[in-house]
XYZ file of C-alpha atoms in Angstrom:
547
model
C 18.121 -86.469 24.193
C 20.074 -89.403 25.654
C 21.647 -89.894 29.121
C 25.151 -90.726 29.825
C 26.187 -91.432 33.463
C 23.223 -89.541 34.611
C 24.155 -86.400 32.617
C 21.669 -85.556 29.810
C 23.106 -85.133 26.243
C 21.376 -82.753 23.962
C 21.516 -83.794 20.271
C 18.740 -81.544 18.897
C 18.105 -78.109 20.125
C 15.313 -77.582 22.658
C 11.845 -77.159 21.238
C 12.577 -79.463 18.291
C 9.646 -81.729 17.556
C 10.391 -85.196 16.319
C 8.099 -88.023 15.024
C 9.575 -91.584 14.423
C 8.462 -94.678 12.655
C 4.803 -95.361 12.289
C 3.886 -91.919 13.862
C 5.824 -90.034 11.289
C 4.094 -92.166 8.409
C 0.605 -91.758 9.836
C 0.926 -88.050 10.325
C 2.390 -87.462 6.886
C -0.334 -89.581 5.274
C -2.994 -87.894 7.167
C -1.725 -84.429 6.127
C -1.468 -85.382 2.334
C -4.914 -87.083 2.476
C -6.597 -83.969 3.937
C -5.291 -81.879 1.052
C -6.618 -84.538 -1.373
C -9.910 -84.515 0.312
C -10.162 -80.709 0.110
C -9.871 -80.627 -3.621
C -11.810 -83.925 -4.266
C -15.147 -82.214 -4.242
C -14.124 -79.997 -7.255
C -13.518 -83.062 -9.682
C -15.610 -83.436 -12.613
C -18.241 -81.497 -14.578
C -20.545 -81.437 -11.434
C -17.777 -80.541 -8.984
C -18.321 -77.612 -6.645
C -16.207 -74.468 -6.412
C -13.999 -73.210 -3.436
C -13.929 -69.573 -2.203
C -10.555 -68.707 -0.874
C -9.992 -65.433 1.180
C -6.261 -64.360 1.771
C -5.136 -62.275 4.844
C -5.694 -59.042 2.829
C -9.211 -59.951 2.148
C -8.642 -60.778 -1.644
C -11.128 -63.459 -2.886
C -10.513 -66.176 -5.361
C -13.356 -68.405 -6.475
C -12.258 -71.423 -8.523
C -12.400 -75.182 -8.970
C -8.925 -75.427 -10.626
C -6.953 -77.820 -8.308
C -3.579 -75.967 -8.814
C -5.133 -72.649 -8.076
C -6.862 -73.852 -4.917
C -3.615 -75.395 -3.422
C -1.569 -72.460 -4.557
C -3.995 -69.904 -2.700
C -4.219 -72.000 0.469
C -1.684 -71.220 3.047
C -0.333 -74.758 3.688
C 2.226 -75.261 6.529
C 2.596 -79.071 6.886
C 5.565 -80.322 4.848
C 3.900 -83.456 3.556
C 0.893 -81.426 2.631
C 3.181 -79.123 0.612
C 4.370 -81.945 -1.427
C 0.741 -82.473 -2.716
C 0.833 -78.758 -3.673
C 4.028 -79.646 -5.762
C 2.001 -82.529 -7.408
C -0.623 -80.096 -8.649
C 2.002 -77.480 -9.934
C 3.989 -80.132 -11.744
C 0.690 -81.327 -13.369
C -0.220 -77.768 -14.404
C 3.288 -77.052 -15.768
C 3.619 -80.352 -17.807
C 0.005 -81.137 -18.956
C -1.991 -78.053 -18.080
C -5.063 -80.002 -16.968
C -5.883 -82.830 -14.544
C -4.392 -81.029 -11.404
C -7.230 -82.213 -9.319
C -7.082 -85.743 -10.644
C -3.307 -85.973 -9.824
C -3.811 -84.870 -6.229
C -6.894 -87.144 -5.610
C -4.968 -90.130 -6.902
C -1.918 -89.378 -4.712
C -4.246 -89.083 -1.665
C -6.035 -92.370 -2.502
C -2.566 -94.147 -3.034
C -1.640 -93.078 0.487
C -4.933 -94.199 1.946
C -4.452 -97.656 0.418
C -0.776 -97.769 1.612
C -1.977 -97.090 5.224
C -4.117 -100.127 5.030
C -1.142 -102.211 3.964
C 1.001 -100.729 6.707
C -1.747 -101.781 9.135
C -1.286 -105.424 7.950
C 2.407 -104.999 8.866
C 3.640 -104.801 5.185
C 6.942 -103.022 5.088
C 6.884 -99.568 3.333
C 9.798 -100.809 0.982
C 7.426 -103.554 -0.380
C 4.653 -101.124 -0.978
C 7.030 -98.639 -2.681
C 8.355 -101.472 -4.937
C 4.889 -102.583 -5.886
C 3.631 -98.935 -6.418
C 6.865 -98.317 -8.803
C 6.025 -101.380 -10.736
C 2.280 -100.464 -11.017
C 3.106 -96.911 -12.047
C 5.468 -98.125 -14.952
C 2.916 -100.665 -16.126
C 0.232 -97.995 -16.058
C 2.215 -95.864 -18.503
C 2.434 -98.839 -20.847
C -1.343 -99.523 -20.584
C -1.980 -95.915 -21.299
C 0.058 -96.115 -24.425
C -1.737 -99.124 -25.627
C -5.240 -97.773 -25.162
C -4.408 -94.214 -26.665
C -5.957 -93.399 -29.991
C -4.116 -91.480 -32.699
C -5.394 -88.150 -33.759
C -4.729 -86.057 -36.886
C -3.678 -82.472 -36.041
C -6.313 -81.225 -38.607
C -9.091 -83.110 -36.889
C -10.683 -80.025 -35.562
C -13.733 -81.842 -34.173
C -11.707 -83.895 -31.649
C -9.551 -80.801 -30.674
C -12.803 -79.050 -29.979
C -14.188 -82.044 -27.952
C -10.940 -82.029 -25.811
C -11.107 -78.329 -25.208
C -14.808 -78.517 -24.133
C -13.977 -81.357 -21.823
C -11.242 -79.163 -20.121
C -13.718 -76.334 -19.759
C -16.661 -78.301 -18.489
C -17.164 -77.821 -14.793
C -15.538 -74.455 -14.643
C -17.405 -71.173 -14.333
C -17.176 -70.585 -18.000
C -19.336 -73.657 -18.898
C -22.274 -71.944 -20.362
C -20.132 -70.583 -23.262
C -17.809 -73.663 -23.459
C -18.300 -74.349 -27.077
C -17.550 -70.789 -28.035
C -14.483 -70.642 -25.883
C -13.168 -74.054 -26.931
C -13.357 -72.815 -30.488
C -11.260 -69.823 -29.574
C -8.667 -72.166 -27.895
C -8.453 -74.418 -30.974
C -8.057 -71.551 -33.339
C -5.357 -69.766 -31.198
C -3.222 -72.950 -30.923
C -3.513 -73.720 -34.600
C -2.356 -70.264 -35.441
C 0.752 -70.310 -33.291
C 1.673 -74.003 -34.035
C 4.963 -74.342 -35.765
C 6.014 -77.409 -37.638
C 9.475 -78.803 -36.655
C 10.456 -81.756 -38.800
C 7.304 -83.970 -38.943
C 6.108 -82.844 -35.481
C 4.184 -79.739 -34.313
C 5.576 -77.417 -31.542
C 3.263 -74.983 -29.646
C 4.838 -72.319 -27.600
C 1.991 -71.155 -25.266
C 3.777 -67.892 -24.505
C 2.674 -66.732 -27.962
C -0.999 -66.774 -26.867
C -1.586 -63.704 -24.707
C -4.553 -63.713 -22.483
C -5.748 -60.102 -21.739
C -8.468 -59.628 -19.183
C -10.974 -56.883 -19.021
C -14.172 -56.817 -16.827
C -17.361 -55.811 -18.570
C -19.648 -57.319 -21.183
C -20.304 -60.984 -20.873
C -18.187 -64.108 -21.395
C -19.646 -64.261 -25.015
C -17.759 -61.024 -25.748
C -14.409 -62.753 -25.415
C -12.549 -62.479 -28.816
C -9.510 -63.925 -30.455
C -7.413 -61.159 -32.046
C -4.911 -62.358 -34.738
C -2.234 -60.048 -33.519
C -1.457 -58.272 -30.181
C -3.616 -56.309 -27.828
C -1.455 -54.016 -25.425
C -2.809 -52.579 -22.278
C -1.371 -49.069 -22.886
C -2.540 -45.865 -24.654
C -0.866 -43.288 -27.066
C 1.597 -41.068 -25.492
C 0.358 -37.874 -27.074
C -3.310 -36.777 -27.781
C -2.153 -35.267 -30.960
C -1.203 -38.617 -32.377
C -3.623 -40.558 -34.809
C -5.970 -42.992 -33.120
C -5.953 -45.450 -35.977
C -3.223 -46.192 -38.497
C -4.047 -48.327 -41.457
C -1.211 -50.110 -43.408
C 0.853 -49.678 -40.262
C 4.691 -49.888 -40.631
C 5.782 -50.695 -37.009
C 9.101 -49.948 -35.462
C 9.993 -51.768 -32.268
C 12.596 -49.954 -30.266
C 14.345 -50.968 -27.170
C 15.978 -47.623 -26.578
C 14.854 -44.500 -24.765
C 13.748 -41.733 -27.145
C 15.106 -39.057 -24.788
C 18.392 -37.226 -24.175
C 20.914 -39.595 -22.611
C 22.258 -38.822 -19.317
C 26.028 -39.311 -18.862
C 27.014 -42.609 -17.093
C 29.216 -40.782 -14.605
C 28.328 -37.638 -12.491
C 29.089 -34.766 -14.744
C 28.703 -31.104 -14.142
C 28.083 -28.513 -16.817
C 28.877 -24.943 -15.988
C 26.887 -22.431 -17.807
C 27.820 -18.849 -17.284
C 25.578 -16.836 -19.628
C 22.122 -16.997 -21.128
C 23.475 -17.538 -24.606
C 25.192 -20.718 -23.344
C 21.945 -21.907 -21.717
C 20.122 -21.325 -24.950
C 22.696 -23.246 -27.011
C 22.488 -26.149 -24.555
C 18.643 -26.330 -24.677
C 18.833 -25.950 -28.495
C 21.299 -28.705 -28.827
C 19.015 -31.079 -26.661
C 16.110 -30.248 -28.917
C 18.272 -30.824 -32.073
C 19.280 -34.296 -30.720
C 15.668 -35.210 -30.051
C 14.479 -33.869 -33.420
C 17.365 -36.063 -35.082
C 16.080 -39.118 -33.362
C 12.495 -38.582 -34.501
C 13.653 -37.704 -37.991
C 15.656 -40.913 -38.126
C 12.410 -42.865 -37.276
C 10.500 -40.823 -39.879
C 13.146 -41.468 -42.573
C 12.489 -45.243 -42.270
C 8.808 -44.835 -43.178
C 7.588 -45.937 -39.862
C 4.133 -44.709 -38.876
C 3.765 -46.571 -35.469
C 6.442 -46.859 -32.821
C 6.321 -49.282 -29.763
C 9.175 -48.229 -27.283
C 10.188 -50.390 -24.384
C 11.648 -47.270 -22.535
C 10.686 -43.687 -22.075
C 9.733 -41.041 -24.704
C 10.657 -37.494 -23.977
C 7.756 -34.852 -24.015
C 9.445 -32.968 -26.745
C 10.078 -36.134 -28.824
C 6.245 -36.931 -28.349
C 5.482 -33.546 -29.825
C 7.584 -34.185 -32.871
C 6.280 -37.728 -33.428
C 2.710 -36.404 -33.146
C 3.594 -33.711 -35.737
C 4.903 -36.396 -38.081
C 1.554 -38.341 -37.583
C 3.301 -41.300 -35.861
C 1.294 -43.359 -33.324
C 3.880 -44.007 -30.369
C 3.451 -46.156 -27.238
C 6.036 -46.101 -24.545
C 7.166 -48.440 -21.671
C 5.852 -51.609 -23.408
C 6.625 -54.812 -21.596
C 9.461 -56.969 -22.847
C 7.134 -59.935 -23.260
C 4.817 -57.742 -25.370
C 7.601 -56.560 -27.426
C 8.514 -60.138 -28.279
C 4.914 -61.036 -29.201
C 4.741 -57.891 -31.451
C 7.936 -58.994 -33.122
C 6.432 -62.452 -33.673
C 3.095 -61.032 -34.977
C 4.217 -58.283 -37.167
C 7.592 -59.572 -38.275
C 9.390 -56.467 -37.074
C 12.820 -56.665 -35.630
C 13.463 -55.215 -32.014
C 16.097 -52.473 -32.381
C 18.262 -51.380 -29.510
C 19.783 -48.357 -31.098
C 17.641 -45.874 -32.947
C 20.638 -44.934 -35.284
C 20.541 -48.576 -36.547
C 16.857 -48.515 -37.581
C 16.256 -49.233 -41.215
C 13.104 -49.842 -43.320
C 13.842 -53.649 -43.336
C 13.508 -53.720 -39.514
C 9.836 -52.522 -39.721
C 6.899 -54.874 -39.227
C 3.530 -54.761 -40.874
C -0.103 -54.761 -39.639
C -3.171 -53.841 -41.498
C -4.451 -51.813 -38.548
C -3.052 -50.409 -35.323
C -5.810 -48.681 -33.300
C -6.516 -47.350 -29.835
C -9.843 -48.458 -28.629
C -11.624 -48.160 -25.395
C -12.490 -51.506 -23.596
C -14.404 -51.222 -20.382
C -13.484 -47.550 -20.091
C -9.748 -47.985 -20.587
C -7.714 -47.447 -23.618
C -5.943 -50.393 -25.267
C -3.954 -50.591 -28.429
C -4.996 -53.333 -30.908
C -2.480 -54.604 -33.601
C -4.564 -56.511 -36.105
C -4.449 -57.979 -39.491
C -0.935 -59.368 -39.640
C 0.170 -61.505 -42.571
C 0.762 -64.838 -40.689
C 0.918 -63.888 -36.995
C 2.803 -66.512 -34.859
C 1.419 -64.474 -31.658
C -2.210 -64.035 -30.992
C -4.183 -62.488 -28.169
C -7.361 -63.567 -26.511
C -9.271 -60.709 -24.952
C -11.278 -62.216 -22.112
C -14.541 -60.412 -20.920
C -16.933 -61.191 -18.232
C -19.321 -59.653 -15.644
C -17.110 -59.447 -12.677
C -13.557 -59.754 -11.802
C -13.897 -63.218 -10.383
C -15.715 -64.396 -13.600
C -12.998 -62.893 -15.811
C -10.342 -64.698 -13.582
C -12.136 -68.085 -13.788
C -12.631 -67.790 -17.530
C -8.990 -67.015 -17.931
C -8.091 -70.249 -15.915
C -10.532 -72.246 -18.014
C -8.956 -70.969 -21.253
C -5.487 -71.816 -20.085
C -6.487 -75.401 -19.428
C -8.328 -75.613 -22.824
C -5.231 -74.105 -24.598
C -2.861 -76.450 -22.931
C -5.010 -79.486 -23.623
C -5.252 -78.650 -27.340
C -1.405 -78.063 -27.426
C -0.837 -81.624 -25.781
C -2.971 -83.118 -28.439
C -1.374 -81.156 -31.311
C 2.185 -82.051 -30.068
C 1.444 -85.755 -29.132
C -1.351 -86.643 -31.346
C -2.799 -89.176 -28.806
C -5.992 -89.034 -26.848
C -7.859 -91.375 -24.334
C -11.435 -91.423 -23.065
C -12.266 -89.317 -19.981
C -15.108 -89.726 -17.527
C -13.089 -92.234 -15.424
C -12.948 -94.660 -18.473
C -9.065 -94.686 -18.528
C -8.740 -95.172 -14.853
C -11.145 -98.092 -14.795
C -9.286 -99.715 -17.708
C -5.942 -99.178 -15.730
C -7.518 -100.561 -12.634
C -8.798 -103.808 -14.420
C -5.452 -104.200 -16.272
C -3.295 -103.642 -13.155
C -5.326 -106.229 -11.239
C -4.441 -108.896 -14.010
C -0.884 -107.744 -13.783
C -0.694 -108.032 -10.038
C -1.684 -111.805 -10.303
C 1.238 -112.344 -12.645
C 3.724 -110.695 -10.284
C 2.762 -112.501 -7.127
C 4.464 -112.228 -3.694
C 3.791 -109.408 -1.409
C 4.325 -106.738 -4.210
C 0.925 -108.269 -5.516
C -0.899 -106.641 -2.571
C 0.804 -103.181 -3.403
C -0.042 -103.436 -7.048
C -3.715 -104.492 -6.192
C -3.915 -101.528 -3.875
C -2.720 -99.200 -6.656
C -5.370 -100.645 -9.049
C -8.022 -100.065 -6.411
C -6.803 -96.605 -5.776
C -7.446 -95.557 -9.331
C -11.146 -96.238 -8.983
C -11.336 -93.038 -6.754
C -11.635 -90.951 -9.978
C -14.922 -92.523 -11.287
C -16.240 -93.006 -7.700
C -15.563 -89.229 -7.030
C -17.200 -88.179 -10.459
C -20.395 -90.128 -9.376
C -20.184 -88.716 -5.804
C -19.886 -85.160 -6.971
C -22.875 -85.566 -9.329
C -25.089 -86.780 -6.362
C -25.193 -90.367 -7.512
C -24.743 -93.347 -5.383
C -20.895 -93.985 -5.828
C -20.916 -97.804 -5.045
C -23.874 -98.657 -7.160
C -22.655 -96.492 -10.062
C -19.131 -97.858 -9.823
C -20.340 -101.533 -9.866
C -22.451 -100.671 -12.874
C -19.757 -98.941 -14.832
C -17.055 -101.557 -14.252
C -19.452 -104.310 -15.414
C -20.318 -102.207 -18.631
C -16.605 -101.377 -19.155
C -15.576 -105.084 -19.040
C -18.367 -106.030 -21.451
C -18.173 -103.053 -23.930
C -14.441 -101.973 -23.950
C -11.945 -99.522 -22.587
C -13.939 -96.227 -23.532
C -16.771 -96.860 -21.031
C -16.848 -94.398 -18.147
C -19.445 -92.550 -15.992
C -21.958 -90.231 -17.683
C -22.641 -88.013 -14.720
C -25.508 -86.196 -16.455
C -27.482 -89.474 -17.113
C -26.078 -91.227 -14.098
C -25.340 -94.329 -16.314
C -22.280 -95.937 -17.868
C -21.673 -94.668 -21.477
C -18.982 -94.672 -24.255
C -17.023 -91.565 -23.459
C -15.502 -91.366 -27.022
C -19.191 -91.199 -28.409
C -20.102 -88.562 -25.781
C -17.097 -86.530 -26.721
C -15.430 -86.611 -23.431
C -11.742 -86.762 -24.578
C -8.495 -86.015 -22.850
C -4.899 -85.927 -23.969
C -2.929 -89.111 -23.035
C -0.224 -86.718 -21.653
C -2.601 -85.413 -18.900
C -3.176 -89.086 -17.588
C 0.283 -90.174 -17.832
C 1.624 -87.166 -15.936
C -1.079 -87.497 -13.370
C -0.066 -90.992 -12.567
C 3.668 -90.160 -12.661
C 3.284 -87.120 -10.319
C 0.763 -88.977 -7.937
C 2.838 -92.177 -7.558
C 6.046 -90.372 -7.055
C 4.678 -88.132 -4.435
C 3.055 -91.064 -2.652
C 6.244 -93.165 -2.729
C 8.226 -90.249 -1.395
C 5.881 -89.736 1.505
C 5.881 -93.458 2.255
C 9.636 -93.552 2.471
C 9.752 -91.039 5.314
C 9.986 -92.772 8.828
C 11.338 -89.801 10.824
C 10.328 -86.102 10.922
C 12.476 -83.680 12.727
C 10.955 -80.241 12.850
C 13.129 -77.348 14.012
C 11.537 -74.860 16.479
C 9.902 -71.751 15.023
C 11.985 -68.709 14.912
C 11.474 -66.342 17.850
C 10.358 -63.439 15.532
C 7.433 -65.787 14.287
C 6.434 -66.637 17.751
C 6.318 -63.021 18.874
C 4.202 -62.185 15.896
C 1.811 -65.027 16.770
C 1.626 -63.918 20.418
C 1.106 -60.241 19.355
C -1.588 -61.113 16.904
C -2.929 -57.546 16.990
C -2.997 -54.939 14.203
C 0.650 -53.787 15.009
C 2.329 -56.839 13.626
C 0.908 -58.859 10.860
C 4.118 -59.646 9.103
C 3.602 -63.395 9.959
C 0.168 -63.355 8.181
C 1.740 -61.887 4.975
C 4.537 -64.523 4.736
């Protein structure tokens, strides 16, 4: 609002909040740092878990950074950017979500110290950008090459990803499943491997223990046979995948059929029956003995299929149909009339089994399945969910190594190496940017410091010891949180894909830079509807809680 000749001029609507200059920067930095502090205690093998309860009372117990931030109802715009950091990290690398957010928070904390010394945000931004680029080069130089067939290394990386999660007790067993699944679906393109994670299906069922989790070289579908008269088990299965309804088609337009005599009605019903029988006969003629249908199957058609001894499943999800096609080699047919014996897929066994009291269809023993399923078991719903998250991380980490073929040491070793090298680089650069690069280098030490802190060690003492040992013995020395001593992380089998580290630094530095560039926050007034909902706050109106 400004004044002109005593007359106030409104530029922004009433109720708009505006923070300018240092106020805007401080508030944004504070909001982002609070988010980083929230997930910081979950970092590392000794990290703690968070319990999140939503407005409907649903509970999530996890220490996966991306899941925590996704479940939290964050309102502040700068804090939301930290959520984006975790999501990007999860999509690109699959692991290291907490690392990325913690680094971003620490970069902002260091930037705030520089702002207090009256260093302009543009200079900090320039220094951070240079440091982030240099960090990528350093990571490339310290990364070690791995052969795709080196299962031992892949196992160690998968175990590192699972450690610290609820599934930790069975980490070796789960890591083995992850490696096996990724190797099964990996496809060679030129001289590189490509892994499509979508081809690994994670199916959850409570009951049993984590040890009962299995890898099925085929597909498991959470459905049952459509008719009790159908066989429960089919060996030497010839599988038809049909994306067409096995029922009498309705006309597209509204049509009326006038029937004036019982004979006509009888003829009409017989014709419907005949059409369904023809459809089933067409399927039987191809030699198929298992049918997966994406749409509905008429009751009468179910009867004919059961009589022919065919196991049929209806309303199968599109994603499951695609996995079945990949696993069995069948082609998805959109018109039953076009079905030929060549379109059929093969599996040694298709069987309906009871898992935790519910029927599921197992398609197993495919020749060279490019789609597999991991059936996850666990004592309670929360355990199963957390095992699923651990498996996802492990699978993605193995995928990163299979695709890139490069690893670095975990346990804070890479961050210390980056910190030491960036300090040297800062001195070469000189000028005010040197301060920003040094701040960036200092910020990276937050990872080993937090690992020590979360393990109940003295963070400063441990960090001093580790950095001294690191400079003396080389870039693979990090924090052994179990012994509380510096140790060679490669020897201890604490291994991470270089992609995880590179992406964490990219995402963290870009988010920090973006927040630092903001010097003005203009927040519009909340909508009237929302306000009323907040005032009411009673049981009548909880729409605002559900948003």
